[in-house]
Short mmCIF file of C-alpha atoms in Angstrom, two decimals:
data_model
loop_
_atom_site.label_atom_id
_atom_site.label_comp_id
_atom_site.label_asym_id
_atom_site.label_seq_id
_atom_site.Cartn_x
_atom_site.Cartn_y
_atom_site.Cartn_z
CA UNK A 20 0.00 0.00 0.00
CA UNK A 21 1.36 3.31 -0.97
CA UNK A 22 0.84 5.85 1.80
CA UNK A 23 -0.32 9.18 0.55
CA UNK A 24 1.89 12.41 1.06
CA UNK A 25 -0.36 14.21 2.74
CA UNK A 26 -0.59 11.43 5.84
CA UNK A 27 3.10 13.18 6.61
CA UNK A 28 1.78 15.87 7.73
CA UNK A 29 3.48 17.16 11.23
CA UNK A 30 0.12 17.31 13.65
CA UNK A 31 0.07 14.13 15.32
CA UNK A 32 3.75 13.33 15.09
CA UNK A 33 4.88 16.32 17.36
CA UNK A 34 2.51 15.98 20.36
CA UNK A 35 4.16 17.51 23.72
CA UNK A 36 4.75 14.17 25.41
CA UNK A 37 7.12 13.05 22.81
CA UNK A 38 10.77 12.91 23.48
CA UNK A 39 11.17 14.14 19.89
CA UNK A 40 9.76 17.37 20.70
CA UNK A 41 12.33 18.23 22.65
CA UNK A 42 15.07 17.09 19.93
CA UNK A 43 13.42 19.50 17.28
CA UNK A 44 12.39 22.58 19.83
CA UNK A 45 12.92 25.80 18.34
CA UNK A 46 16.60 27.36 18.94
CA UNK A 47 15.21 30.05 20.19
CA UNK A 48 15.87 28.95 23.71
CA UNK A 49 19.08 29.31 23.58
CA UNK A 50 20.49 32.29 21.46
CA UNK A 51 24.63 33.40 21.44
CA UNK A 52 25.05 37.11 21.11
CA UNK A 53 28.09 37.42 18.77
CA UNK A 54 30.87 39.07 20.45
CA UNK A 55 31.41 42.67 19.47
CA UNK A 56 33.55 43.38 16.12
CA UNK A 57 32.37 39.92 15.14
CA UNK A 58 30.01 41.27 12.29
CA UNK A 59 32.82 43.74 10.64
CA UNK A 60 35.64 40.51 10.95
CA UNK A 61 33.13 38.49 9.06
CA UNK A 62 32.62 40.78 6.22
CA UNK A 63 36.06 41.55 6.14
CA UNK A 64 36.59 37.98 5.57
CA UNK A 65 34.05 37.67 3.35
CA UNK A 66 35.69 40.06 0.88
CA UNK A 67 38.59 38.85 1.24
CA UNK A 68 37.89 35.42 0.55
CA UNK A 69 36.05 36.89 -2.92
CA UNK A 70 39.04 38.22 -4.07
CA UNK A 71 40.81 35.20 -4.03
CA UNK A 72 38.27 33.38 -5.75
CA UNK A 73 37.92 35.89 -8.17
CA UNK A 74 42.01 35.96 -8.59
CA UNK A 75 41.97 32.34 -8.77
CA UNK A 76 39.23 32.59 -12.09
CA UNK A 77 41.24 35.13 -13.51
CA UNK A 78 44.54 32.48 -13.11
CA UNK A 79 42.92 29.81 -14.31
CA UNK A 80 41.36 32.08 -17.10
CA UNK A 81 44.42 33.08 -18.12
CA UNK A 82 46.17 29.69 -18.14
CA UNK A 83 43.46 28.08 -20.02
CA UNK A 84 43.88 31.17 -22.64
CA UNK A 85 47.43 30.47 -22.62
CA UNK A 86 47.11 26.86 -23.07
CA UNK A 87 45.21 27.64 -26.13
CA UNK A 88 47.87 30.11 -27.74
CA UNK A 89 50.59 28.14 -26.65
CA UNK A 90 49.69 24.35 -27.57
CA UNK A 91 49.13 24.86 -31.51
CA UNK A 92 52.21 27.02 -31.67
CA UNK A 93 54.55 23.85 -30.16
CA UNK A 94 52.58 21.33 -32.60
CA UNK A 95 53.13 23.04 -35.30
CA UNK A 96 56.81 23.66 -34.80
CA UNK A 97 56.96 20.01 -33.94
CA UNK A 98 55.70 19.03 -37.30
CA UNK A 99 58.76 21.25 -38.75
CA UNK A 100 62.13 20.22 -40.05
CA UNK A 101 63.45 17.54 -37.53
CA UNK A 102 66.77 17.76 -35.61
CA UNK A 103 69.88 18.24 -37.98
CA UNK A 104 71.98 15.08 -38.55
CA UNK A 105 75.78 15.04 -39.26
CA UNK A 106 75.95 14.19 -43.09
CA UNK A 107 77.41 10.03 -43.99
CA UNK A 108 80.75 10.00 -44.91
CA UNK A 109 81.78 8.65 -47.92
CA UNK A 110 82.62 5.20 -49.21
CA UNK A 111 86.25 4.16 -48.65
CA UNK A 112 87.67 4.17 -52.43
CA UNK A 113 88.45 0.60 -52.26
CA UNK A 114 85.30 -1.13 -51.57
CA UNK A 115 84.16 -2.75 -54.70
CA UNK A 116 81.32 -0.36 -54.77
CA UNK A 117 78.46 -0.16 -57.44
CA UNK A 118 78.04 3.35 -57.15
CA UNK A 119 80.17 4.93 -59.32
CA UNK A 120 82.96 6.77 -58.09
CA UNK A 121 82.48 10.68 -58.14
CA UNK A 122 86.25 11.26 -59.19
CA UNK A 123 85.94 8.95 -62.06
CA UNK A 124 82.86 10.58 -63.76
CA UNK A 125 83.80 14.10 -64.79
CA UNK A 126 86.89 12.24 -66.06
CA UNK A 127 86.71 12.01 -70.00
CA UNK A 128 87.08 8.25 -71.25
CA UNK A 129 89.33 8.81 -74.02
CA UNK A 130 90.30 4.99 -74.75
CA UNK A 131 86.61 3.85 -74.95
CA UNK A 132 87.51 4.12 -78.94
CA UNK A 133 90.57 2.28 -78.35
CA UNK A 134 88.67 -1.04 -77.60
CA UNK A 135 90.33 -0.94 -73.97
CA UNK A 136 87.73 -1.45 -71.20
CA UNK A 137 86.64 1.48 -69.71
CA UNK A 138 86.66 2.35 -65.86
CA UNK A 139 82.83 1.24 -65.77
CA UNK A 140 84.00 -2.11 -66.80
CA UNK A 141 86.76 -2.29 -64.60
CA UNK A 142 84.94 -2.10 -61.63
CA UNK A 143 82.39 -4.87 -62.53
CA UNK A 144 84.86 -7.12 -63.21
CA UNK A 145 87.73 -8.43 -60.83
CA UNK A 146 90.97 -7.18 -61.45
CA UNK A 147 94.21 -9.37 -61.26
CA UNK A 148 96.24 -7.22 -60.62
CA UNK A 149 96.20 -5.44 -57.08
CA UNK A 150 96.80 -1.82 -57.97
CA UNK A 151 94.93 -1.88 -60.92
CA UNK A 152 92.02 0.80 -60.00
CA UNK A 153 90.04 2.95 -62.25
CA UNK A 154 91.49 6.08 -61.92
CA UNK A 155 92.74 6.74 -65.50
CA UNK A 156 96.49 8.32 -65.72
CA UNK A 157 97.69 11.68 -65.70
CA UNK A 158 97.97 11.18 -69.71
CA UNK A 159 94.36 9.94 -69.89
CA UNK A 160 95.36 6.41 -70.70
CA UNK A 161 94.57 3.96 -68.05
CA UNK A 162 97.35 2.48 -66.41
CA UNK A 163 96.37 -0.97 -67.13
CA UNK A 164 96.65 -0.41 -71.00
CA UNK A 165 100.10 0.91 -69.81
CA UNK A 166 101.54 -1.91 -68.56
CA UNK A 167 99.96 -4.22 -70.95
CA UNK A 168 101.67 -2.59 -73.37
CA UNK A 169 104.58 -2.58 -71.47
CA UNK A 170 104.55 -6.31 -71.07
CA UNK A 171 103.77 -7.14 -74.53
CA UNK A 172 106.95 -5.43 -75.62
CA UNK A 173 109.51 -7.51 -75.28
CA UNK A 174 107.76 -10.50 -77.34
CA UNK A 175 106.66 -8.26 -80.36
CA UNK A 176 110.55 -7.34 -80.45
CA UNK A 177 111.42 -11.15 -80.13
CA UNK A 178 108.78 -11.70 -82.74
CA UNK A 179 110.65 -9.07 -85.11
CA UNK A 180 113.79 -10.38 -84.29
CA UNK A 181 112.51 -14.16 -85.27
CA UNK A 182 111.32 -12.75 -88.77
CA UNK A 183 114.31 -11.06 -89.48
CA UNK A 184 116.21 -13.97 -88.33
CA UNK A 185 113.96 -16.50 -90.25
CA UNK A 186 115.10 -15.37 -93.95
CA UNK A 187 118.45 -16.25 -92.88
CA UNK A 188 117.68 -19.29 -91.95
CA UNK A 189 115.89 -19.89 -94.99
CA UNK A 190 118.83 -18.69 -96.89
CA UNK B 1 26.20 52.96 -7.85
CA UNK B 2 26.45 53.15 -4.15
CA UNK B 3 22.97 52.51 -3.75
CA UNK B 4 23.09 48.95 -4.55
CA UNK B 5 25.85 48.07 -2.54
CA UNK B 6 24.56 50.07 0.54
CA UNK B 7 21.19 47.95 0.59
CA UNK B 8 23.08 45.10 0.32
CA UNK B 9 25.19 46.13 3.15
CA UNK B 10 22.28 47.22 5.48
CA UNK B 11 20.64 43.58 4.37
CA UNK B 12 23.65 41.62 5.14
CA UNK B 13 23.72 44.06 8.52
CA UNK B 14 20.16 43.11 9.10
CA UNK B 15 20.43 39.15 8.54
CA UNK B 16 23.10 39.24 10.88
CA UNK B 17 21.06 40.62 13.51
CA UNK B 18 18.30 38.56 13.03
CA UNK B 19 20.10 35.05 12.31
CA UNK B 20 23.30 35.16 14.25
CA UNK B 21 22.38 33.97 17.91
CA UNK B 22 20.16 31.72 16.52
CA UNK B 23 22.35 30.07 14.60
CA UNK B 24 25.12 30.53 17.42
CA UNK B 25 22.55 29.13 20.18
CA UNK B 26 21.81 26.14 18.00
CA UNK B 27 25.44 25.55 17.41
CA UNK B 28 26.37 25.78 20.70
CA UNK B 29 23.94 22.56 21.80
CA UNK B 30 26.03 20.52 19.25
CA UNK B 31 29.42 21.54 20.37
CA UNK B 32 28.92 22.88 24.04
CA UNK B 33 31.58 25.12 23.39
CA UNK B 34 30.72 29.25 22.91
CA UNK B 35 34.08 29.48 21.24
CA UNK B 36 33.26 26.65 18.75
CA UNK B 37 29.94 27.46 18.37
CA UNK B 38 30.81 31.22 17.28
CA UNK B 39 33.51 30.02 14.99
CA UNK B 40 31.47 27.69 13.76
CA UNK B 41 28.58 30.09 13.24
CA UNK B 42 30.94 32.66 11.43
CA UNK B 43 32.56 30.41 8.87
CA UNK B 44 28.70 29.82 7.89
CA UNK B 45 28.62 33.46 7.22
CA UNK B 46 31.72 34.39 5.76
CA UNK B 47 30.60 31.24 3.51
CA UNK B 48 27.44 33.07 2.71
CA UNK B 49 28.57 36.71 2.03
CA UNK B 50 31.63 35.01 -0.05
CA UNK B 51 29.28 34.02 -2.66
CA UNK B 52 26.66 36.15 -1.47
CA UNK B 53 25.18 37.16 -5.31
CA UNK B 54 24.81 33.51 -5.78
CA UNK B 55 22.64 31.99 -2.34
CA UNK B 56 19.01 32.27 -3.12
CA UNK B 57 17.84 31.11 0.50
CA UNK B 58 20.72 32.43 3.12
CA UNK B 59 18.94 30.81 5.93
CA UNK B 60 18.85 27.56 4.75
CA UNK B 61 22.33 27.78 3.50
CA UNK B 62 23.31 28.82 6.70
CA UNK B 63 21.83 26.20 8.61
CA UNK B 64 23.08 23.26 6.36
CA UNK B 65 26.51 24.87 6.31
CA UNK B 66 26.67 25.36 9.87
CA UNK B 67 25.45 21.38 10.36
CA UNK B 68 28.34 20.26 7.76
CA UNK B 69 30.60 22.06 9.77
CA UNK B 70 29.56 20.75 13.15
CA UNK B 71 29.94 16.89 11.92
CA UNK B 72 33.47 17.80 10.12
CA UNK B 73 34.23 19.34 14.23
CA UNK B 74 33.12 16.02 15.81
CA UNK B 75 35.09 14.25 13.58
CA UNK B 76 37.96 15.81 14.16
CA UNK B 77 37.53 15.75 17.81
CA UNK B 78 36.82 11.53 17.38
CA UNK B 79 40.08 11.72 15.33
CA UNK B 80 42.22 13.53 18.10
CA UNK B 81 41.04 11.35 21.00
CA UNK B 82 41.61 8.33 18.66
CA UNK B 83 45.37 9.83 18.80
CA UNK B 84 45.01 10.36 22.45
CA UNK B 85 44.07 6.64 23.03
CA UNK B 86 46.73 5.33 20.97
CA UNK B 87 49.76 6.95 22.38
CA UNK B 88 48.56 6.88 25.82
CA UNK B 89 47.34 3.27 25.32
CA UNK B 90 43.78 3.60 26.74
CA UNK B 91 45.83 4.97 30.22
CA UNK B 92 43.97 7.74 32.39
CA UNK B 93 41.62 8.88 29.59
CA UNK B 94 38.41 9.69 31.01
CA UNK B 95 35.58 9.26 28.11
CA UNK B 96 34.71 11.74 26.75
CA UNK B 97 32.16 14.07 27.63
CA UNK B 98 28.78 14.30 26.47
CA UNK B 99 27.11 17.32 25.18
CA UNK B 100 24.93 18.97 27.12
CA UNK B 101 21.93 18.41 24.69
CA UNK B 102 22.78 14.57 23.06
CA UNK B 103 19.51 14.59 21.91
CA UNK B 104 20.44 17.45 19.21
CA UNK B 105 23.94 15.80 18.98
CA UNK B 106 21.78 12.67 17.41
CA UNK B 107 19.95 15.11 15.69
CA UNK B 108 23.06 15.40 13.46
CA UNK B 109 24.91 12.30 13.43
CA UNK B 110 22.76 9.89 12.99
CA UNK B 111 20.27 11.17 10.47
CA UNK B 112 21.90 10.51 6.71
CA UNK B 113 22.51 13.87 5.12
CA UNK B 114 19.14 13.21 2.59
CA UNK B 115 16.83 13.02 5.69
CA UNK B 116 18.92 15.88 8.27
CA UNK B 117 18.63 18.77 5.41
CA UNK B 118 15.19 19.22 5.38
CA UNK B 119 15.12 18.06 8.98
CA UNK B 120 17.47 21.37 9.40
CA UNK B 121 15.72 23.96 7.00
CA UNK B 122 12.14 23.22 8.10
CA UNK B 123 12.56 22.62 12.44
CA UNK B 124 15.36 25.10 12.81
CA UNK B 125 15.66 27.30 9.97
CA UNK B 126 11.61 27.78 10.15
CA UNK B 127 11.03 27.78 6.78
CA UNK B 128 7.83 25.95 5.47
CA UNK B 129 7.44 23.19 3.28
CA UNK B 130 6.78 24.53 0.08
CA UNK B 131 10.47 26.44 0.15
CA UNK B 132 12.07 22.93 1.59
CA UNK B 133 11.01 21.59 -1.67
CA UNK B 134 12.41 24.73 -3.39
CA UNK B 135 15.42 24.44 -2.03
CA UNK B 136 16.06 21.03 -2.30
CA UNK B 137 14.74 20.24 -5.21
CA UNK B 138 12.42 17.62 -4.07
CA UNK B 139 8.62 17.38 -4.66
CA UNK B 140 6.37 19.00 -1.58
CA UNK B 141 5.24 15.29 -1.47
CA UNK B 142 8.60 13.64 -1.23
CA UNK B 143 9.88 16.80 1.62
CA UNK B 144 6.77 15.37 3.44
CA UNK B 145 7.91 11.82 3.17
CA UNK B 146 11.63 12.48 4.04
CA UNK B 147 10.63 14.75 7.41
CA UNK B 148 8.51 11.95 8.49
CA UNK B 149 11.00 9.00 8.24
CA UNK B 150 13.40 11.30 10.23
CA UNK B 151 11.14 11.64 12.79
CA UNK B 152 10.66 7.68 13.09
CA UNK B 153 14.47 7.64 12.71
CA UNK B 154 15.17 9.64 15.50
CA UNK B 155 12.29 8.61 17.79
CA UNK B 156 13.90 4.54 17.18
CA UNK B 157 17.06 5.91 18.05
CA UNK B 158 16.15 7.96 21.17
CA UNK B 159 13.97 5.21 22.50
CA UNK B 160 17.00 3.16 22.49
CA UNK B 161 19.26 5.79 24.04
CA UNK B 162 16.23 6.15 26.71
CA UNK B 163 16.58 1.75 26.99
CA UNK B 164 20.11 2.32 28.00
CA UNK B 165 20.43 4.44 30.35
CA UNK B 166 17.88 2.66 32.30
#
């Protein structure tokens, strides 16, 4: 059963008898004069204590503002050019590299037409001979054609000597 | 531009008058202590004239801020003698003594805070009904409802009290 709000009503709850009367008497039995200067102390507080709350809105105003100015401005610069990095150094010049070597390019290739192997070639392939790299010569020949010819010397004059020798023999 | 603040001045003046030792009396059966009791009555209005603009009902507010500080003082006081008991391990410490009204005391702590507000605002702040319900923000009905089960609340518990000491 649902008892109806208006069965609450105070009139028979609050007779004189009841112990409860005496829990929710009136204060006005027993009033406290405030001391003198308590009033002005109070207000003075009072004020006071609306200052700082309005100083504290203002602060947090103001942070909130700054916040807002501030954050945009740092993700923006963070989106930037990132730190700067020392550059790589080169390749050593003896790795067998297939990157070109800078040196060698602006270098004109002058015995390409000589059916010698140019420096491209040279890299790709092995070389027998130790020192044999592709930097061409000071006289733009490279230094393996050099000594080639070098080597094959002797036996073309061995060869010239046999065929001047060989009529002789024939003789 | 004076006027306004000089009527609000000579209303604040005025409420003072007329609610102070009131309030202070009524403070003073909870704490039995006139030094308490005015502190605790003048942090309720320092509280109100802080935020004076905003408080549609000062009475009430002053009442329920007076009761929330009254609970925080007995806490405090249960936490000290707590401390007391420890260090002195329950040596020589007479218990502690009652208020002179318990009755109001129990008024207070027992009654949960949605049942002691309009308990507060419509026995000792003398406002009716209808502005409880304002205030709260509870139906007429339901402000009804919650004054009587604090009355059968406190009547349980001070029959038991009343069982006790007999």
């Amino acid at each position: 059963m649902i008892t109806p709000a208006d069965d609450f009503d105070d009139g028979p709850d609050l007779d004189p008898d009841d112990p409860l009367t005496v829990v929710l008497r009136p204060p006005s039995a027993g009033r406290l004069a405030p001391p003198p200067g308590r009033y002005e102390e109070i207000r003075r507080g009072a004020s006071r204590r609306r200052v700082l709350r309005a100083a504290a809105g203002v602060g947090t105003t103001c942070a909130i503002a700054a916040l807002a100015l501030l954050l945009p401005l740092r993700l923006t610069a963070e989106e930037g050019p990132g730190p700067l990095t020392p550059p790589l150094a080169p390749p050593p010049a003896t790795s067998p590299s297939t990157v070109p070597d800078p040196s060698a390019t602006p270098a004109p290739l002058p015995t390409r037409g000589n059916g010698t192997p140019d420096a491209r070639a040279d890299t790709d392939a092995p070389s027998p001979v130790p020192g044999r790299t592709t930097s061409p010569a000071p006289d733009g020949r490279p230094t393996a054609a050099a000594s080639s010819s070098s080597t094959r010397t002797p036996t073309s004059a061995s060869a010239q000597e046999r065929s001047s020798v060989q009529p002789a023999s024939r003789e | 531009m004076k006027r306004p603040a000089r009527s609000r001045e000579r209303a604040a003046s005025e409420l003072f008058a007329a609610l102070y030792p009131r309030l202070a009396g009524w403070c003073r059966r909870l704490v039995d202590d006139d030094e308490t009791a005015h502190e605790i009555a003048s942090e309720a209005f320092t509280r109100l004239w802080a935020r004076w603009t905003s408080v549609a009902e000062p009475q009430g507010f002053l009442y329920v801020t007076a009761a929330n500080l009254v609970r925080d003082h007995w806490r405090k006081l249960e936490r000290e003698r707590r401390a007391v008991r420890r260090v002195t391990a329950e040596a020589a410490v007479s218990p502690h003594s009652e208020q002179s009204d318990p009755s109001v005391r129990l008024l207070v702590q027992s009654l949960p805070d949605r049942l002691r507000v309009p308990i507060l605002l419509h026995y000792y702040a003398d406002m009716p009904i209808r502005e409880v319900s304002v205030l709260t923000g509870r139906k007429e009905g339901t402000v009804k409802a919650d004054l009587h089960a604090a009355r059968e609340l406190l009547r349980a518990h001070l029959r038991r009290s009343l069982d006790h000491t007999r």
